[in-house]
Amino acid sequence: SSSGQPAATPSVWASFAPQARNVVRMETGWSLASHVVAGAYASSAKAMHATRRAEGYRIRDFGTHAHFDDGVSAVHMRIGQVHENGRFLGSKSEGAYALNRPTRSNYLHVSARRQLRPGLTVGASLMRLRSHVDFRHNAFVADTQLTAQSAGAYLSLADMIRPGHRLTLHHGAPLAVTSGTIRQTSVAGYTDDGVYRTDSTDVALGVTARHRMTQIVYQAPLAKHIHGFAALARHDNWSHRRGLDNNLLMLGLTMKR
């Protein structure tokens, strides 16, 4: 969101496919006790430009959720599975690495916030995924399991400077593969008996330099239904590339009716 304050993510694919179209979403909820709601959900969408490639791809997400909110503290949890057609975690695999079936990723997403005093709120979120990747050419590359994670925390001050003004500080690590290995096997030659001699190589997919972001956002009302914002962001190891850092300043307007 423009405030930099994480919301309760309606579905996990929003973390690695922020642009989507043809979105279909269904959700149900039942009140189990005071301030406690639980239910189920299902989503389907065609995501656009999830990677550097221009192709879109379809993803499906379904699971269960539970939510506690007493006005001062809130905890939100989702447990589900996301299916990606022809990709894993937004990455396109083709040629020798083509996938045999949609990737299945089981995930847990937890977020929490607490109001320390009127206008002062702290919060955090954590998401963990475990993905099963089924490659088509198993003689060359073996099926594998990957784990991925994202995390973040924020501090928000609202109406403390002037009514309607908000200052938010957020620090987080975007979704990234933290562990997982692909084993590749290739023909290196033949024995004296004419039998294939093969070599196997393990390729680690976990990132070695984690992308981290720190962001400060200030929002203020400018007119009826119009807000202005200024955001300053610092990115370390952009796209998980060690030493590739980035500073970003954004100024903009938002309209809400």
mmCIF file of C-alpha atoms in Angstrom:
data_model
loop_
_atom_site.group_PDB
_atom_site.id
_atom_site.type_symbol
_atom_site.label_atom_id
_atom_site.label_comp_id
_atom_site.label_asym_id
_atom_site.label_seq_id
_atom_site.Cartn_x
_atom_site.Cartn_y
_atom_site.Cartn_z
ATOM 1 C CA SER A 1 0.000 0.000 0.000
ATOM 2 C CA SER A 2 1.099 3.592 -0.406
ATOM 3 C CA SER A 3 1.395 3.993 3.342
ATOM 4 C CA GLY A 4 4.013 1.275 3.542
ATOM 5 C CA GLN A 5 1.962 -0.412 6.256
ATOM 6 C CA PRO A 6 1.422 -4.089 5.457
ATOM 7 C CA ALA A 7 -2.184 -5.188 5.330
ATOM 8 C CA ALA A 8 -3.528 -8.680 5.893
ATOM 9 C CA THR A 9 -2.592 -10.198 2.548
ATOM 10 C CA PRO A 10 -5.730 -11.690 0.949
ATOM 11 C CA SER A 11 -3.707 -14.306 -0.911
ATOM 12 C CA VAL A 12 -0.101 -15.397 -1.026
ATOM 13 C CA TRP A 13 0.419 -14.787 -4.744
ATOM 14 C CA ALA A 14 0.221 -11.040 -4.126
ATOM 15 C CA SER A 15 3.778 -11.332 -2.786
ATOM 16 C CA PHE A 16 5.332 -12.409 -6.082
ATOM 17 C CA ALA A 17 2.724 -11.362 -8.669
ATOM 18 C CA PRO A 18 1.564 -7.859 -7.686
ATOM 19 C CA GLN A 19 -0.082 -7.206 -11.059
ATOM 20 C CA ALA A 20 -2.989 -9.460 -11.939
ATOM 21 C CA ARG A 21 -6.102 -9.541 -14.074
ATOM 22 C CA ASN A 22 -9.176 -11.746 -14.391
ATOM 23 C CA VAL A 23 -9.167 -12.059 -10.609
ATOM 24 C CA VAL A 24 -11.819 -14.301 -9.061
ATOM 25 C CA ARG A 25 -11.898 -14.480 -5.269
ATOM 26 C CA MET A 26 -14.260 -16.136 -2.803
ATOM 27 C CA GLU A 27 -14.041 -16.075 0.980
ATOM 28 C CA THR A 28 -16.242 -17.199 3.864
ATOM 29 C CA GLY A 29 -15.964 -16.536 7.585
ATOM 30 C CA TRP A 30 -17.699 -17.557 10.786
ATOM 31 C CA SER A 31 -17.549 -15.945 14.217
ATOM 32 C CA LEU A 32 -16.201 -18.545 16.662
ATOM 33 C CA ALA A 33 -15.907 -16.371 19.766
ATOM 34 C CA SER A 34 -15.623 -12.747 20.792
ATOM 35 C CA HIS A 35 -13.208 -11.034 18.353
ATOM 36 C CA VAL A 36 -12.363 -14.366 16.636
ATOM 37 C CA VAL A 37 -13.300 -15.217 13.028
ATOM 38 C CA ALA A 38 -12.294 -18.275 10.977
ATOM 39 C CA GLY A 39 -13.111 -19.417 7.473
ATOM 40 C CA ALA A 40 -11.901 -20.521 4.050
ATOM 41 C CA TYR A 41 -10.931 -18.798 0.803
ATOM 42 C CA ALA A 42 -10.092 -19.471 -2.845
ATOM 43 C CA SER A 43 -8.570 -17.193 -5.489
ATOM 44 C CA SER A 44 -7.669 -17.435 -9.158
ATOM 45 C CA ALA A 45 -5.955 -14.860 -11.352
ATOM 46 C CA LYS A 46 -3.810 -14.340 -14.406
ATOM 47 C CA ALA A 47 -0.698 -12.553 -13.186
ATOM 48 C CA MET A 48 1.151 -10.150 -15.455
ATOM 49 C CA HIS A 49 4.887 -9.446 -15.607
ATOM 50 C CA ALA A 50 5.818 -11.470 -12.527
ATOM 51 C CA THR A 51 9.357 -11.758 -13.905
ATOM 52 C CA ARG A 52 11.425 -9.964 -16.536
ATOM 53 C CA ARG A 53 9.501 -11.909 -19.174
ATOM 54 C CA ALA A 54 6.354 -10.319 -20.560
ATOM 55 C CA GLU A 55 4.162 -13.432 -20.461
ATOM 56 C CA GLY A 56 1.333 -13.778 -18.006
ATOM 57 C CA TYR A 57 0.563 -16.980 -16.151
ATOM 58 C CA ARG A 58 -2.342 -18.345 -14.120
ATOM 59 C CA ILE A 59 -2.205 -19.005 -10.407
ATOM 60 C CA ARG A 60 -4.702 -20.493 -7.957
ATOM 61 C CA ASP A 61 -4.664 -20.045 -4.196
ATOM 62 C CA PHE A 62 -6.874 -21.688 -1.567
ATOM 63 C CA GLY A 63 -6.801 -22.421 2.156
ATOM 64 C CA THR A 64 -8.146 -21.528 5.588
ATOM 65 C CA HIS A 65 -7.787 -18.414 7.728
ATOM 66 C CA ALA A 66 -8.273 -17.260 11.315
ATOM 67 C CA HIS A 67 -8.399 -13.704 12.624
ATOM 68 C CA PHE A 68 -8.408 -12.114 16.087
ATOM 69 C CA ASP A 69 -9.009 -8.368 16.533
ATOM 70 C CA ASP A 70 -10.117 -6.643 19.736
ATOM 71 C CA GLY A 71 -9.429 -3.117 18.503
ATOM 72 C CA VAL A 72 -6.052 -2.899 20.268
ATOM 73 C CA SER A 73 -4.303 -6.091 19.160
ATOM 74 C CA ALA A 74 -4.822 -8.195 16.053
ATOM 75 C CA VAL A 75 -3.420 -11.484 14.761
ATOM 76 C CA HIS A 76 -4.153 -12.874 11.301
ATOM 77 C CA MET A 77 -3.128 -16.336 10.067
ATOM 78 C CA ARG A 78 -3.569 -18.110 6.739
ATOM 79 C CA ILE A 79 -2.609 -21.667 5.825
ATOM 80 C CA GLY A 80 -3.007 -22.644 2.200
ATOM 81 C CA GLN A 81 -1.630 -23.912 -1.075
ATOM 82 C CA VAL A 82 -0.895 -21.993 -4.260
ATOM 83 C CA HIS A 83 -0.650 -23.584 -7.731
ATOM 84 C CA GLU A 84 1.356 -21.967 -10.561
ATOM 85 C CA ASN A 85 1.041 -23.152 -14.144
ATOM 86 C CA GLY A 86 4.474 -23.653 -15.702
ATOM 87 C CA ARG A 87 6.411 -21.699 -13.064
ATOM 88 C CA PHE A 88 7.709 -21.825 -9.524
ATOM 89 C CA LEU A 89 7.639 -18.705 -7.327
ATOM 90 C CA GLY A 90 7.147 -16.595 -10.443
ATOM 91 C CA SER A 91 10.176 -18.019 -12.296
ATOM 92 C CA LYS A 92 9.809 -19.348 -15.845
ATOM 93 C CA SER A 93 11.284 -22.791 -16.578
ATOM 94 C CA GLU A 94 11.653 -23.990 -20.143
ATOM 95 C CA GLY A 95 13.766 -26.189 -22.395
ATOM 96 C CA ALA A 96 15.515 -28.879 -20.370
ATOM 97 C CA TYR A 97 14.037 -27.344 -17.210
ATOM 98 C CA ALA A 98 10.409 -27.390 -18.381
ATOM 99 C CA LEU A 99 7.914 -28.365 -15.692
ATOM 100 C CA ASN A 100 5.764 -31.480 -15.902
ATOM 101 C CA ARG A 101 2.865 -30.134 -13.847
ATOM 102 C CA PRO A 102 1.873 -26.999 -11.907
ATOM 103 C CA THR A 103 4.062 -26.139 -8.932
ATOM 104 C CA ARG A 104 2.378 -26.738 -5.579
ATOM 105 C CA SER A 105 3.463 -24.475 -2.715
ATOM 106 C CA ASN A 106 2.175 -24.955 0.831
ATOM 107 C CA TYR A 107 2.440 -21.810 2.916
ATOM 108 C CA LEU A 108 1.850 -20.190 6.291
ATOM 109 C CA HIS A 109 1.271 -16.439 6.526
ATOM 110 C CA VAL A 110 1.055 -14.727 9.932
ATOM 111 C CA SER A 111 0.693 -11.014 10.645
ATOM 112 C CA ALA A 112 0.170 -9.161 13.921
ATOM 113 C CA ARG A 113 -0.226 -5.583 15.086
ATOM 114 C CA ARG A 114 -0.717 -3.776 18.375
ATOM 115 C CA GLN A 115 -1.767 -0.238 19.204
ATOM 116 C CA LEU A 116 0.658 1.022 21.858
ATOM 117 C CA ARG A 117 -1.269 4.255 22.327
ATOM 118 C CA PRO A 118 -3.810 6.160 20.234
ATOM 119 C CA GLY A 119 -2.153 6.805 16.878
ATOM 120 C CA LEU A 120 0.932 4.655 17.551
ATOM 121 C CA THR A 121 0.891 1.132 16.082
ATOM 122 C CA VAL A 122 3.547 -1.552 15.601
ATOM 123 C CA GLY A 123 3.192 -4.656 13.479
ATOM 124 C CA ALA A 124 5.027 -7.519 11.820
ATOM 125 C CA SER A 125 4.412 -10.245 9.253
ATOM 126 C CA LEU A 126 6.053 -13.527 8.281
ATOM 127 C CA MET A 127 5.391 -15.903 5.409
ATOM 128 C CA ARG A 128 6.993 -19.310 4.799
ATOM 129 C CA LEU A 129 6.467 -21.510 1.733
ATOM 130 C CA ARG A 130 7.498 -25.019 0.807
ATOM 131 C CA SER A 131 7.270 -25.738 -2.915
ATOM 132 C CA HIS A 132 7.357 -29.048 -4.792
ATOM 133 C CA VAL A 133 8.783 -28.576 -8.292
ATOM 134 C CA ASP A 134 8.115 -31.403 -10.783
ATOM 135 C CA PHE A 135 10.480 -31.252 -13.774
ATOM 136 C CA ARG A 136 9.526 -32.945 -17.046
ATOM 137 C CA HIS A 137 12.974 -34.312 -17.936
ATOM 138 C CA ASN A 138 13.836 -36.256 -14.783
ATOM 139 C CA ALA A 139 16.769 -37.973 -16.474
ATOM 140 C CA PHE A 140 18.449 -34.560 -16.646
ATOM 141 C CA VAL A 141 17.131 -32.697 -13.586
ATOM 142 C CA ALA A 142 15.518 -34.296 -10.543
ATOM 143 C CA ASP A 143 12.342 -33.042 -8.888
ATOM 144 C CA THR A 144 13.087 -30.877 -5.875
ATOM 145 C CA GLN A 145 11.688 -29.170 -2.783
ATOM 146 C CA LEU A 146 12.255 -25.456 -2.185
ATOM 147 C CA THR A 147 11.588 -23.269 0.831
ATOM 148 C CA ALA A 148 11.024 -19.520 0.630
ATOM 149 C CA GLN A 149 10.350 -16.788 3.138
ATOM 150 C CA SER A 150 9.403 -13.127 3.471
ATOM 151 C CA ALA A 151 9.261 -10.975 6.610
ATOM 152 C CA GLY A 152 8.679 -7.389 7.638
ATOM 153 C CA ALA A 153 7.947 -5.050 10.539
ATOM 154 C CA TYR A 154 6.591 -1.516 10.756
ATOM 155 C CA LEU A 155 5.917 1.403 13.087
ATOM 156 C CA SER A 156 3.071 3.786 12.247
ATOM 157 C CA LEU A 157 2.212 7.185 13.760
ATOM 158 C CA ALA A 158 -1.204 8.567 12.809
ATOM 159 C CA ASP A 159 -2.796 11.912 13.735
ATOM 160 C CA MET A 160 0.102 12.742 16.072
ATOM 161 C CA ILE A 161 1.609 15.558 14.011
ATOM 162 C CA ARG A 162 -1.653 16.890 12.611
ATOM 163 C CA PRO A 163 -5.086 15.270 12.145
ATOM 164 C CA GLY A 164 -5.096 13.050 9.068
ATOM 165 C CA HIS A 165 -1.309 12.895 8.796
ATOM 166 C CA ARG A 166 0.541 9.567 8.990
ATOM 167 C CA LEU A 167 4.230 8.637 9.256
ATOM 168 C CA THR A 168 5.247 5.000 8.673
ATOM 169 C CA LEU A 169 8.621 3.280 9.021
ATOM 170 C CA HIS A 170 8.867 -0.188 7.458
ATOM 171 C CA HIS A 171 11.725 -2.679 7.196
ATOM 172 C CA GLY A 172 11.466 -6.033 5.463
ATOM 173 C CA ALA A 173 12.892 -8.778 3.298
ATOM 174 C CA PRO A 174 10.860 -9.621 0.153
ATOM 175 C CA LEU A 175 9.985 -13.201 -0.771
ATOM 176 C CA ALA A 176 13.101 -15.223 -1.649
ATOM 177 C CA VAL A 177 14.182 -18.849 -1.861
ATOM 178 C CA THR A 178 16.090 -19.641 1.340
ATOM 179 C CA SER A 179 16.947 -23.302 0.697
ATOM 180 C CA GLY A 180 16.652 -25.889 -2.039
ATOM 181 C CA THR A 181 18.918 -27.730 -4.447
ATOM 182 C CA ILE A 182 18.529 -28.915 -8.035
ATOM 183 C CA ARG A 183 20.482 -32.034 -9.017
ATOM 184 C CA GLN A 184 21.501 -32.073 -12.680
ATOM 185 C CA THR A 185 22.802 -35.181 -14.428
ATOM 186 C CA SER A 186 24.612 -35.120 -17.768
ATOM 187 C CA VAL A 187 26.381 -37.693 -19.929
ATOM 188 C CA ALA A 188 30.138 -37.246 -19.549
ATOM 189 C CA GLY A 189 31.189 -40.057 -21.864
ATOM 190 C CA TYR A 190 31.178 -43.830 -22.127
ATOM 191 C CA THR A 191 32.920 -46.672 -20.355
ATOM 192 C CA ASP A 192 34.999 -49.240 -22.222
ATOM 193 C CA ASP A 193 31.875 -51.409 -22.271
ATOM 194 C CA GLY A 194 29.871 -48.691 -24.032
ATOM 195 C CA VAL A 195 27.799 -47.777 -20.967
ATOM 196 C CA TYR A 196 26.911 -44.141 -20.323
ATOM 197 C CA ARG A 197 29.147 -42.421 -17.780
ATOM 198 C CA THR A 198 27.248 -39.642 -16.034
ATOM 199 C CA ASP A 199 28.164 -36.741 -13.788
ATOM 200 C CA SER A 200 25.762 -35.182 -11.295
ATOM 201 C CA THR A 201 25.959 -31.596 -10.073
ATOM 202 C CA ASP A 202 23.999 -30.026 -7.237
ATOM 203 C CA VAL A 203 22.948 -26.410 -7.857
ATOM 204 C CA ALA A 204 21.919 -24.497 -4.726
ATOM 205 C CA LEU A 205 18.957 -22.175 -5.348
ATOM 206 C CA GLY A 206 18.920 -20.347 -2.008
ATOM 207 C CA VAL A 207 19.925 -16.687 -2.250
ATOM 208 C CA THR A 208 23.272 -15.783 -0.683
ATOM 209 C CA ALA A 209 22.679 -12.023 -0.452
ATOM 210 C CA ARG A 210 19.171 -11.273 0.805
ATOM 211 C CA HIS A 211 17.324 -8.256 -0.600
ATOM 212 C CA ARG A 212 16.303 -5.959 2.287
ATOM 213 C CA MET A 213 14.314 -2.739 2.165
ATOM 214 C CA THR A 214 13.831 0.134 4.604
ATOM 215 C CA GLN A 215 11.116 2.659 3.792
ATOM 216 C CA ILE A 216 9.822 5.879 5.365
ATOM 217 C CA VAL A 217 6.477 7.202 4.124
ATOM 218 C CA TYR A 218 4.690 10.425 5.061
ATOM 219 C CA GLN A 219 1.042 10.953 4.079
ATOM 220 C CA ALA A 220 -1.077 14.069 4.440
ATOM 221 C CA PRO A 221 -4.536 15.179 3.257
ATOM 222 C CA LEU A 222 -4.363 17.947 0.648
ATOM 223 C CA ALA A 223 -8.018 18.342 -0.306
ATOM 224 C CA LYS A 224 -11.274 16.443 -0.096
ATOM 225 C CA HIS A 225 -10.612 12.839 -1.247
ATOM 226 C CA ILE A 226 -6.993 13.722 -2.179
ATOM 227 C CA HIS A 227 -3.880 12.766 -0.215
ATOM 228 C CA GLY A 228 -0.241 13.458 -0.967
ATOM 229 C CA PHE A 229 2.653 11.230 0.021
ATOM 230 C CA ALA A 230 6.434 11.266 0.092
ATOM 231 C CA ALA A 231 8.385 8.017 0.352
ATOM 232 C CA LEU A 232 12.096 7.438 0.851
ATOM 233 C CA ALA A 233 13.334 3.866 0.403
ATOM 234 C CA ARG A 234 16.704 2.176 0.784
ATOM 235 C CA HIS A 235 17.274 -1.198 -0.935
ATOM 236 C CA ASP A 236 20.270 -3.383 -0.091
ATOM 237 C CA ASN A 237 21.237 -6.281 -2.379
ATOM 238 C CA TRP A 238 18.558 -5.396 -4.927
ATOM 239 C CA SER A 239 17.146 -8.560 -6.562
ATOM 240 C CA HIS A 240 19.404 -10.538 -4.158
ATOM 241 C CA ARG A 241 22.567 -9.299 -5.896
ATOM 242 C CA ARG A 242 25.316 -8.556 -3.408
ATOM 243 C CA GLY A 243 26.451 -4.933 -3.472
ATOM 244 C CA LEU A 244 23.634 -3.772 -5.761
ATOM 245 C CA ASP A 245 22.053 -1.037 -3.632
ATOM 246 C CA ASN A 246 19.399 1.493 -4.491
ATOM 247 C CA ASN A 247 17.983 4.693 -2.986
ATOM 248 C CA LEU A 248 14.541 5.805 -4.107
ATOM 249 C CA LEU A 249 12.499 8.962 -3.518
ATOM 250 C CA MET A 250 8.848 9.063 -4.551
ATOM 251 C CA LEU A 251 6.304 11.897 -4.455
ATOM 252 C CA GLY A 252 2.704 11.328 -5.427
ATOM 253 C CA LEU A 253 -1.016 11.817 -5.004
ATOM 254 C CA THR A 254 -3.770 9.350 -4.146
ATOM 255 C CA MET A 255 -7.504 9.817 -4.515
ATOM 256 C CA LYS A 256 -10.079 8.034 -2.352
ATOM 257 C CA ARG A 257 -13.814 8.487 -2.570
#
